[in-house]
Tab-separated table of C-alpha atoms and ligand atoms in Angstrom:
chain	number	residue	atom	x	y	z
B	1043	MET	CA	-170.051	32.360	0.376
B	1044	LEU	CA	-170.941	29.671	-2.296
B	1045	TYR	CA	-173.496	28.358	0.399
B	1046	LEU	CA	-175.447	31.936	0.205
B	1047	PHE	CA	-175.220	32.015	-3.411
B	1048	LEU	CA	-175.406	28.237	-4.742
B	1049	TYR	CA	-177.436	26.661	-2.081
B	1050	PRO	CA	-180.237	28.600	-2.506
B	1051	LEU	CA	-180.394	26.990	-6.366
B	1052	HIS	CA	-181.144	23.832	-5.463
B	1053	THR	CA	-184.666	24.023	-5.750
B	1054	SER	CA	-184.497	23.955	-9.943
B	1055	ILE	CA	-180.838	22.168	-9.873
B	1056	SER	CA	-180.670	19.536	-7.481
B	1057	VAL	CA	-177.251	19.082	-7.317
B	1058	PHE	CA	-176.847	22.287	-5.593
B	1059	ASN	CA	-178.516	20.751	-2.420
B	1060	VAL	CA	-174.894	19.190	-1.640
B	1061	PHE	CA	-173.766	22.660	-0.190
B	1062	ARG	CA	-176.458	22.198	2.413
B	1063	TYR	CA	-173.751	19.816	4.447
B	1064	ILE	CA	-171.316	20.677	6.569
B	1065	THR	CA	-168.920	17.692	5.496
B	1066	PHE	CA	-168.551	18.368	2.239
B	1067	ARG	CA	-167.981	21.988	2.639
B	1068	THR	CA	-165.362	20.912	5.253
B	1069	ILE	CA	-163.696	18.499	2.964
B	1070	TYR	CA	-163.389	21.502	0.460
B	1071	ALA	CA	-162.515	24.155	2.646
B	1072	THR	CA	-159.764	21.484	3.616
B	1073	LEU	CA	-158.387	21.210	0.171
B	1074	THR	CA	-159.187	24.975	-0.944
B	1075	ALA	CA	-156.923	25.967	1.779
B	1076	PHE	CA	-154.088	23.242	1.048
B	1077	LEU	CA	-153.980	24.593	-2.473
B	1078	ILE	CA	-154.133	27.908	-1.553
B	1079	CYS	CA	-150.931	27.967	0.339
B	1080	PHE	CA	-149.486	25.095	-1.659
B	1081	LEU	CA	-149.602	26.941	-4.982
B	1082	LEU	CA	-148.840	30.548	-3.494
B	1083	GLY	CA	-146.219	29.108	-1.515
B	1084	PRO	CA	-143.310	29.154	-3.677
B	1085	TRP	CA	-144.152	32.461	-4.471
B	1086	ALA	CA	-144.799	33.777	-1.162
B	1087	ILE	CA	-141.140	32.673	-0.114
B	1088	ARG	CA	-139.878	34.531	-3.414
B	1089	LYS	CA	-141.324	37.247	-2.555
B	1090	LEU	CA	-140.262	37.375	1.005
B	1091	SER	CA	-136.281	36.283	0.372
B	1092	TYR	CA	-136.643	39.554	-1.895
B	1093	LEU	CA	-137.989	41.763	0.630
B	1094	GLN	CA	-135.056	40.440	2.720
B	1095	VAL	CA	-137.668	39.139	5.355
B	1096	GLY	CA	-134.805	36.986	6.890
B	1097	GLN	CA	-135.208	35.318	10.127
B	1098	TYR	CA	-132.337	36.675	12.852
B	1099	ILE	CA	-130.680	33.946	14.793
B	1100	ARG	CA	-130.025	34.614	18.432
B	1101	GLU	CA	-126.617	33.725	19.140
B	1102	ASP	CA	-127.031	32.073	22.597
B	1103	GLY	CA	-129.574	29.250	21.409
B	1104	PRO	CA	-128.793	25.668	20.368
B	1105	LYS	CA	-125.970	26.077	17.799
B	1106	THR	CA	-127.343	24.348	15.392
B	1107	HIS	CA	-130.114	26.890	14.500
B	1108	LEU	CA	-127.310	29.457	13.317
B	1109	LYS	CA	-127.307	27.742	9.795
B	1110	LYS	CA	-131.454	28.956	9.635
B	1111	ALA	CA	-130.154	32.658	9.837
B	1112	GLY	CA	-132.091	34.218	6.742
B	1113	THR	CA	-134.664	31.773	6.015
B	1114	PRO	CA	-137.600	33.799	5.099
B	1115	THR	CA	-140.159	34.427	8.148
B	1116	MET	CA	-143.357	35.984	7.828
B	1117	GLY	CA	-145.071	32.591	5.830
B	1118	GLY	CA	-148.081	33.090	8.563
B	1119	ALA	CA	-149.775	35.143	6.180
B	1120	LEU	CA	-149.824	32.823	3.684
B	1121	ILE	CA	-151.479	30.597	6.410
B	1122	ILE	CA	-154.262	33.318	7.129
B	1123	THR	CA	-154.965	34.352	3.636
B	1124	ALA	CA	-155.527	30.253	3.281
B	1125	ILE	CA	-157.898	30.115	6.091
B	1126	LEU	CA	-159.793	33.611	5.024
B	1127	GLY	CA	-159.988	33.056	1.678
B	1128	SER	CA	-161.364	29.177	1.738
B	1129	SER	CA	-163.477	30.092	5.338
B	1130	LEU	CA	-165.208	33.178	3.237
B	1131	LEU	CA	-165.718	30.623	0.049
B	1132	TRP	CA	-167.150	27.288	2.066
B	1133	ALA	CA	-168.764	28.477	5.210
B	1134	ASN	CA	-172.178	29.914	5.805
B	1135	LEU	CA	-171.298	33.668	6.067
B	1136	LYS	CA	-174.969	33.897	8.431
B	1137	ASN	CA	-173.471	32.661	11.262
B	1138	ILE	CA	-171.957	34.571	13.863
B	1139	TYR	CA	-169.260	32.569	15.109
B	1140	ILE	CA	-167.882	31.977	11.790
B	1141	TRP	CA	-167.477	35.918	11.994
B	1142	VAL	CA	-166.172	36.096	15.600
B	1143	VAL	CA	-163.076	33.205	14.922
B	1144	LEU	CA	-162.269	34.709	11.625
B	1145	GLY	CA	-161.980	38.304	13.328
B	1146	ILE	CA	-159.999	36.925	16.126
B	1147	THR	CA	-158.064	34.870	13.623
B	1148	ALA	CA	-157.242	37.971	11.388
B	1149	GLY	CA	-157.076	40.401	14.541
B	1150	PHE	CA	-154.016	38.262	16.325
B	1151	GLY	CA	-152.557	37.866	13.052
B	1152	LEU	CA	-152.197	41.654	12.517
B	1153	ILE	CA	-150.506	41.893	15.410
B	1154	GLY	CA	-148.294	39.428	14.626
B	1155	PHE	CA	-148.039	41.259	11.257
B	1156	ILE	CA	-146.783	44.555	12.909
B	1157	ASP	CA	-144.219	42.819	15.379
B	1158	ASP	CA	-142.738	41.092	12.362
B	1159	TYR	CA	-142.945	43.506	9.991
B	1160	LEU	CA	-140.670	46.087	12.474
B	1161	MET	CA	-138.286	43.751	12.831
B	1162	GLN	CA	-137.669	42.054	9.664
B	1163	VAL	CA	-138.639	44.372	7.269
B	1164	LYS	CA	-137.988	47.626	8.983
B	1165	LYS	CA	-135.046	45.912	10.880
B	1166	GLN	CA	-135.673	47.679	14.437
B	1167	SER	CA	-134.062	45.232	17.100
B	1168	MET	CA	-137.501	45.255	19.078
B	1169	GLY	CA	-140.732	44.856	17.146
B	1170	LEU	CA	-143.701	45.680	19.835
B	1171	SER	CA	-142.678	45.346	23.469
B	1172	ALA	CA	-144.246	41.922	25.588
B	1173	ARG	CA	-146.934	44.708	27.339
B	1174	GLN	CA	-148.463	46.222	24.032
B	1175	LYS	CA	-148.346	42.877	22.398
B	1176	LEU	CA	-150.246	41.428	25.559
B	1177	LEU	CA	-152.586	44.369	25.606
B	1178	LEU	CA	-153.636	43.877	21.715
B	1179	GLN	CA	-154.190	40.536	22.311
B	1180	ILE	CA	-156.159	41.128	25.428
B	1181	LEU	CA	-158.293	43.903	23.716
B	1182	ILE	CA	-158.885	41.784	20.499
B	1183	ALA	CA	-160.170	38.745	22.214
B	1184	PHE	CA	-162.478	40.919	24.881
B	1185	ILE	CA	-164.560	42.328	21.970
B	1186	GLY	CA	-164.904	38.596	20.383
B	1187	THR	CA	-165.887	37.354	23.456
B	1188	VAL	CA	-168.125	40.200	24.214
B	1189	CYS	CA	-169.506	39.847	20.785
B	1190	LEU	CA	-170.319	36.033	21.836
B	1191	TYR	CA	-171.486	36.908	25.332
B	1192	LEU	CA	-174.428	39.021	23.758
B	1193	SER	CA	-175.116	36.321	21.337
B	1194	PRO	CA	-178.880	35.041	22.350
B	1195	GLU	CA	-177.921	31.224	22.324
B	1196	PHE	CA	-174.600	31.391	24.142
B	1197	SER	CA	-173.975	30.240	27.116
B	1198	THR	CA	-171.553	31.060	29.998
B	1199	ASP	CA	-171.119	27.312	31.145
B	1200	VAL	CA	-167.662	25.898	31.234
B	1201	THR	CA	-167.828	21.965	30.585
B	1202	PHE	CA	-165.505	19.551	32.699
B	1203	PRO	CA	-163.944	16.878	30.570
B	1204	PHE	CA	-164.822	13.716	31.398
B	1205	PHE	CA	-168.043	15.183	33.680
B	1206	LYS	CA	-171.688	14.642	32.327
B	1207	THR	CA	-173.509	17.117	34.295
B	1208	PHE	CA	-170.888	19.502	36.107
B	1209	SER	CA	-170.980	22.995	34.352
B	1210	PRO	CA	-170.788	25.809	36.685
B	1211	ASP	CA	-171.935	28.535	34.801
B	1212	LEU	CA	-169.863	31.576	35.195
B	1213	GLY	CA	-172.020	34.140	34.190
B	1214	VAL	CA	-170.085	37.624	33.042
B	1215	TRP	CA	-167.067	36.288	34.586
B	1216	TYR	CA	-167.300	33.872	31.376
B	1217	ILE	CA	-165.726	37.190	29.375
B	1218	PRO	CA	-161.927	36.845	31.367
B	1219	PHE	CA	-162.033	33.426	31.625
B	1220	ALA	CA	-162.432	33.313	27.969
B	1221	VAL	CA	-159.866	36.107	27.156
B	1222	PHE	CA	-157.542	34.305	29.537
B	1223	VAL	CA	-157.833	30.570	27.276
B	1224	ILE	CA	-157.808	32.872	23.781
B	1225	VAL	CA	-154.613	34.667	24.638
B	1226	GLY	CA	-153.266	31.966	26.582
B	1227	THR	CA	-153.706	29.839	23.492
B	1228	SER	CA	-152.081	32.284	21.579
B	1229	ASN	CA	-149.114	32.742	23.467
B	1230	ALA	CA	-148.942	29.099	23.972
B	1231	VAL	CA	-148.379	28.243	20.373
B	1232	ASN	CA	-145.916	31.712	19.410
B	1233	LEU	CA	-143.230	29.906	22.396
B	1234	THR	CA	-143.858	26.543	20.765
B	1235	ASP	CA	-142.793	28.035	17.300
B	1236	GLY	CA	-138.780	27.476	17.306
B	1237	LEU	CA	-138.587	23.859	15.448
B	1238	ASP	CA	-139.161	23.400	12.076
B	1239	GLY	CA	-142.951	22.102	11.508
B	1240	LEU	CA	-143.159	22.114	15.428
B	1241	ALA	CA	-145.583	24.417	15.717
B	1242	ILE	CA	-147.918	23.817	12.793
B	1243	GLY	CA	-148.079	19.850	13.035
B	1244	PRO	CA	-149.787	20.175	16.640
B	1245	SER	CA	-151.904	23.023	15.188
B	1246	ILE	CA	-153.310	20.950	12.162
B	1247	ILE	CA	-154.026	17.799	14.618
B	1248	ALA	CA	-155.843	20.293	17.051
B	1249	ALA	CA	-157.941	21.555	14.073
B	1250	VAL	CA	-158.974	18.413	12.696
B	1251	THR	CA	-159.815	17.035	16.433
B	1252	TYR	CA	-162.111	20.305	16.949
B	1253	MET	CA	-163.421	19.774	13.919
B	1254	VAL	CA	-164.708	16.446	15.490
B	1255	PHE	CA	-165.765	18.543	18.348
B	1256	CYS	CA	-167.596	21.017	16.249
B	1257	TYR	CA	-169.147	18.451	14.146
B	1258	VAL	CA	-170.732	16.607	17.009
B	1259	GLY	CA	-171.569	19.486	19.245
B	1260	GLY	CA	-173.334	21.365	16.805
B	1261	HIS	CA	-175.110	18.320	16.014
B	1262	TYR	CA	-178.199	18.167	18.178
B	1263	LYS	CA	-178.855	14.538	18.161
B	1264	ILE	CA	-175.632	13.528	18.112
B	1265	ALA	CA	-174.937	15.931	20.995
B	1266	ASP	CA	-177.429	14.219	23.159
B	1267	TYR	CA	-176.494	10.782	22.274
B	1268	LEU	CA	-172.956	11.432	23.524
B	1269	GLN	CA	-174.360	14.140	26.377
B	1270	ILE	CA	-172.347	16.593	25.442
B	1271	SER	CA	-173.155	20.500	25.391
B	1272	TYR	CA	-175.224	21.354	22.427
B	1273	VAL	CA	-174.295	24.401	20.844
B	1274	ALA	CA	-176.567	25.411	18.082
B	1275	GLU	CA	-175.124	26.484	14.630
B	1276	SER	CA	-171.556	25.618	16.108
B	1277	GLY	CA	-170.965	22.869	13.659
B	1278	GLU	CA	-170.161	25.367	10.930
B	1279	LEU	CA	-167.217	25.888	12.619
B	1280	ALA	CA	-166.058	22.353	11.605
B	1281	VAL	CA	-165.696	24.218	7.863
B	1282	PHE	CA	-163.186	26.756	9.795
B	1283	CYS	CA	-161.350	24.039	11.116
B	1284	GLY	CA	-161.060	22.242	7.885
B	1285	ALA	CA	-159.487	25.727	6.199
B	1286	MET	CA	-157.176	25.755	9.496
B	1287	ALA	CA	-156.110	21.783	8.388
B	1288	GLY	CA	-155.734	22.425	5.112
B	1289	ALA	CA	-153.611	25.545	5.315
B	1290	GLY	CA	-151.831	23.813	8.080
B	1291	LEU	CA	-150.656	20.884	5.736
B	1292	GLY	CA	-149.654	23.672	2.453
B	1293	PHE	CA	-147.659	25.733	4.823
B	1294	LEU	CA	-146.124	22.544	6.668
B	1295	TRP	CA	-145.042	21.115	2.696
B	1296	PHE	CA	-142.751	24.214	2.946
B	1297	ASN	CA	-142.025	24.521	6.844
B	1298	ALA	CA	-141.135	20.547	7.109
B	1299	TYR	CA	-137.435	20.413	8.100
B	1300	PRO	CA	-135.290	21.715	6.604
B	1301	ALA	CA	-137.550	24.732	6.390
B	1302	GLN	CA	-137.882	26.959	3.449
B	1303	VAL	CA	-139.972	29.620	5.161
B	1304	PHE	CA	-141.154	30.261	9.391
B	1305	MET	CA	-144.687	31.210	9.857
B	1306	GLY	CA	-143.435	34.307	12.249
B	1307	ASP	CA	-145.863	35.860	14.506
B	1308	VAL	CA	-148.242	36.727	12.169
B	1309	GLY	CA	-148.335	32.606	11.776
B	1310	SER	CA	-148.532	31.439	15.829
B	1311	LEU	CA	-150.529	34.353	17.199
B	1312	SER	CA	-153.339	34.096	14.666
B	1313	LEU	CA	-153.048	29.891	15.169
B	1314	GLY	CA	-153.075	30.291	18.507
B	1315	GLY	CA	-156.165	32.491	18.740
B	1316	ALA	CA	-158.142	30.670	16.588
B	1317	LEU	CA	-157.597	27.810	18.605
B	1318	GLY	CA	-158.994	29.459	21.932
B	1319	THR	CA	-161.531	30.839	20.134
B	1320	ILE	CA	-163.140	27.768	18.829
B	1321	ALA	CA	-162.557	26.154	22.109
B	1322	VAL	CA	-164.675	28.844	23.469
B	1323	ILE	CA	-167.714	28.642	21.174
B	1324	THR	CA	-167.965	24.773	21.157
B	1325	LYS	CA	-167.669	24.290	25.058
B	1326	GLN	CA	-164.551	22.806	24.734
B	1327	GLU	CA	-162.211	25.192	26.636
B	1328	LEU	CA	-160.799	22.871	29.445
B	1329	LEU	CA	-160.387	19.988	27.101
B	1330	LEU	CA	-157.496	22.588	25.597
B	1331	VAL	CA	-155.483	21.198	27.757
B	1332	LEU	CA	-155.183	17.839	26.072
B	1333	VAL	CA	-156.019	18.900	22.130
B	1334	GLY	CA	-153.129	21.711	22.220
B	1335	GLY	CA	-151.347	19.600	25.233
B	1336	LEU	CA	-148.488	20.426	23.623
B	1337	PHE	CA	-148.457	23.867	23.963
B	1338	VAL	CA	-149.484	23.323	27.448
B	1339	ILE	CA	-146.437	21.394	27.700
B	1340	GLU	CA	-144.351	23.730	25.914
B	1341	ALA	CA	-145.269	26.764	27.801
B	1342	LEU	CA	-145.466	25.128	31.314
B	1343	SER	CA	-141.732	24.148	30.618
B	1344	VAL	CA	-141.424	28.340	30.503
B	1345	ILE	CA	-143.068	29.310	33.686
B	1346	LEU	CA	-141.310	26.279	35.466
B	1347	GLN	CA	-137.570	27.398	34.114
B	1348	VAL	CA	-138.573	31.045	34.792
B	1349	GLY	CA	-139.601	30.434	38.171
B	1350	TYR	CA	-137.039	28.061	39.044
B	1351	PHE	CA	-133.982	30.269	37.651
B	1352	LYS	CA	-135.208	33.449	39.469
B	1353	LEU	CA	-136.045	31.524	43.143
B	1354	THR	CA	-132.651	29.658	43.373
B	1355	HIS	CA	-130.753	32.988	41.965
B	1356	GLY	CA	-130.011	31.290	38.075
B	1357	ARG	CA	-130.141	27.588	38.546
B	1358	ARG	CA	-132.403	25.590	35.389
B	1359	ILE	CA	-134.563	22.897	35.706
B	1360	PHE	CA	-134.036	22.126	32.064
B	1361	ARG	CA	-130.734	22.976	29.699
B	1362	MET	CA	-133.165	25.645	27.924
B	1363	ALA	CA	-136.661	26.585	27.828
B	1364	PRO	CA	-139.241	26.034	25.682
B	1365	LEU	CA	-138.787	22.371	26.155
B	1366	HIS	CA	-137.645	21.335	22.665
B	1367	HIS	CA	-134.433	23.323	23.483
B	1368	HIS	CA	-133.993	20.812	26.128
B	1369	PHE	CA	-133.764	17.956	23.833
B	1370	GLU	CA	-131.492	19.249	21.110
B	1371	LEU	CA	-129.132	20.425	23.783
B	1372	LYS	CA	-129.319	16.649	24.694
B	1373	GLY	CA	-127.896	16.277	21.385
B	1374	TRP	CA	-131.376	14.778	19.614
B	1375	PRO	CA	-131.464	15.853	16.008
B	1376	GLU	CA	-134.017	18.254	15.370
B	1377	PRO	CA	-136.494	16.118	13.315
B	1378	LYS	CA	-136.512	13.349	16.310
B	1379	VAL	CA	-137.640	15.760	18.156
B	1380	ILE	CA	-140.204	17.078	16.291
B	1381	VAL	CA	-141.733	14.365	15.187
B	1382	ARG	CA	-141.692	12.655	18.872
B	1383	PHE	CA	-143.501	16.115	19.612
B	1384	TRP	CA	-146.082	15.408	17.093
B	1385	ILE	CA	-146.904	11.762	18.237
B	1386	ILE	CA	-147.166	13.381	21.533
B	1387	ALA	CA	-149.668	15.626	20.295
B	1388	ILE	CA	-151.575	12.735	18.471
B	1389	ALA	CA	-151.664	10.576	21.302
B	1390	LEU	CA	-152.970	13.698	23.518
B	1391	SER	CA	-155.878	14.515	20.935
B	1392	LEU	CA	-156.737	10.779	21.184
B	1393	VAL	CA	-157.429	11.070	24.859
B	1394	ALA	CA	-159.041	14.355	24.173
B	1395	ILE	CA	-161.366	12.450	21.685
B	1396	SER	CA	-162.094	9.427	24.172
B	1397	THR	CA	-163.626	12.210	26.376
B	1398	LEU	CA	-166.691	11.774	23.779
B	1399	LYS	CA	-167.043	8.327	25.529
B	1400	LEU	CA	-165.772	8.689	28.753
B	1401	ARG	CA	-167.963	10.221	31.014
C	408	57M	C1	-140.365	33.117	19.723
C	408	57M	N1	-139.157	31.781	18.125
C	408	57M	C2	-138.324	31.273	17.974
C	408	57M	C3	-139.686	32.442	13.549
C	408	57M	C4	-141.209	31.783	14.101
C	408	57M	C5	-139.607	33.248	27.467
C	408	57M	C6	-138.555	32.814	26.876
C	408	57M	C7	-138.850	31.431	26.690
C	408	57M	C8	-139.754	33.391	25.229
C	408	57M	C9	-138.982	32.461	24.227
C	408	57M	C10	-139.148	32.949	23.106
C	408	57M	O1	-139.148	34.701	22.650
C	408	57M	N2	-140.544	32.660	22.178
C	408	57M	C11	-141.160	33.171	21.094
C	408	57M	C12	-139.503	31.539	19.286
C	408	57M	C13	-137.361	31.893	16.466
C	408	57M	O2	-138.476	31.762	15.812
C	408	57M	C14	-139.068	33.227	14.727
C	408	57M	O3	-140.232	33.266	15.790
C	408	57M	C15	-141.424	32.893	15.245
C	408	57M	C16	-142.542	32.465	16.024
C	408	57M	N3	-142.643	34.037	16.706
C	408	57M	O4	-142.022	31.463	12.970
C	408	57M	O5	-139.890	33.789	12.876
C	408	57M	C17	-136.474	30.899	16.535
C	408	57M	O6	-136.982	29.529	16.249
C	408	57M	C18	-136.246	28.595	15.156
C	408	57M	N4	-137.263	27.985	14.296
C	408	57M	C19	-137.173	27.034	13.476
C	408	57M	N5	-137.971	26.502	12.418
C	408	57M	C20	-139.306	27.031	12.651
C	408	57M	O7	-140.285	26.620	11.777
C	408	57M	O8	-136.144	26.902	13.258
C	408	57M	C21	-138.769	28.688	14.391
C	408	57M	C22	-139.323	28.111	13.473
C	408	57M	C23	-136.082	31.122	14.730
C	408	57M	C24	-135.161	29.192	14.580
C	408	57M	O9	-134.276	29.361	14.763
C	408	57M	O10	-135.151	32.130	14.830
C	408	57M	C25	-136.893	31.344	18.962
C	408	57M	O11	-136.489	30.464	19.679
C	408	57M	O12	-136.381	32.866	19.027
C	408	57M	N6	-137.537	32.454	24.200
C	408	57M	C26	-136.853	31.626	23.920
C	408	57M	O13	-137.038	30.293	23.085
C	408	57M	C27	-135.221	31.469	24.251
C	408	57M	N7	-135.265	30.834	25.230
C	408	57M	C28	-134.900	30.941	26.452
C	408	57M	O14	-134.286	32.019	26.862
C	408	57M	N8	-134.701	30.794	27.723
C	408	57M	C29	-134.096	31.079	28.896
C	408	57M	C30	-135.503	31.310	29.756
C	408	57M	C31	-136.816	31.164	29.877
C	408	57M	C32	-134.604	31.478	31.045
C	408	57M	C33	-133.534	29.556	29.249
C	408	57M	O15	-134.029	28.547	29.598
C	408	57M	O16	-132.361	29.392	30.109
C	408	57M	C34	-134.349	30.543	23.727
C	408	57M	N9	-134.638	31.031	21.776
C	408	57M	C35	-133.294	31.358	20.979
C	408	57M	N10	-132.204	30.996	21.545
C	408	57M	N11	-133.688	31.679	19.554
C	408	57M	C36	-133.005	31.173	23.844
C	408	57M	C37	-131.979	30.774	22.652
């Protein structure tokens, strides 16, 4: 909004020229989103506690979690408010990619909100069923992907990390592929959200990593120099990534061990949906396996555990899935699991960034 209103004034007041720069707006989008979460956090936590939106803790999980009963959840509503507020303020609102990623973030957040609301506020034993959630996610991701597919500049090529020239064109099949990436990421982040700060930490790391890819991939000269896919106008998404990273940092302030608030499905589904969408728009879909590597590892641990459990009629690979529960049950203190998983996420993101040169 500021870009549309203030940048045109640069002809008479030269200082407004600064609004032209994506880097400047990204930095301030990060700070704005951080401040929104940081300043509204205590009020939001009080409000959620007042509404008794307290987490129910399953008794079959690690016993160390029982003391978390009643921790307010649905803090993800604050994350979304900060991301949307900051992006609307600092991004160029004439950019189609900004609207697609905002739409999917808000849409997935709404699904999570309904689910959380039914369980936490209405105290129903079940929120939306797994099937209802999945269908709604597919629907929203499909609408977003079709908008991208119909926009004239958007390419349906898939780029492979480490390969310079191999980028097959999927044509119309790009739509189900992108829907799979977006919905899969959303659910992987949701599975990871089981320890204090465990989902938000790697989400911040992934947002910062994609911020780099948005900037270089949206800059014709740098993209040409690095020989990566140039996606015109995608640089603007760096502003969104900044807002996401800032909101994440502000939320982490309160979600850090011992957490004062959980994000709920409203947070985890929307953050995952946002990451998947950014990967799709920047043409770095497959790189998400590294950028969101921790989410992939957590999701794989569930797939392997459930598959093995069914095949062997009750035997397990891990003490409990997702993987963070396995280490908790092995006796690692919660903060140790969290910080070690963050370290893995940072290392994988560094490998992802190295693909800019290794190709
Ligand atoms: C949600 N939610 C947390 C909080 C958060 C298929 C199966 C593997 C699914 C999986 C599952 O349901 N995962 C998705 C994970 C829950 O957190 C709430 O949910 C929101 C995210 N959707 O924001 O509102 C609990 O996680 C803890 N937590 C924190 N700090 C945080 O910042 O400590 C969350 C955020 C909270 C709190 O304790 O209550 C969750 O874990 O429920 N299911 C599982 O993860 C279950 N695993 C399982 O059944 N494994 C079996 C299968 C796969 C064969 C096995 O390995 O044998 C476990 N979940 C729990 N207890 N809680 C089972 C035991």
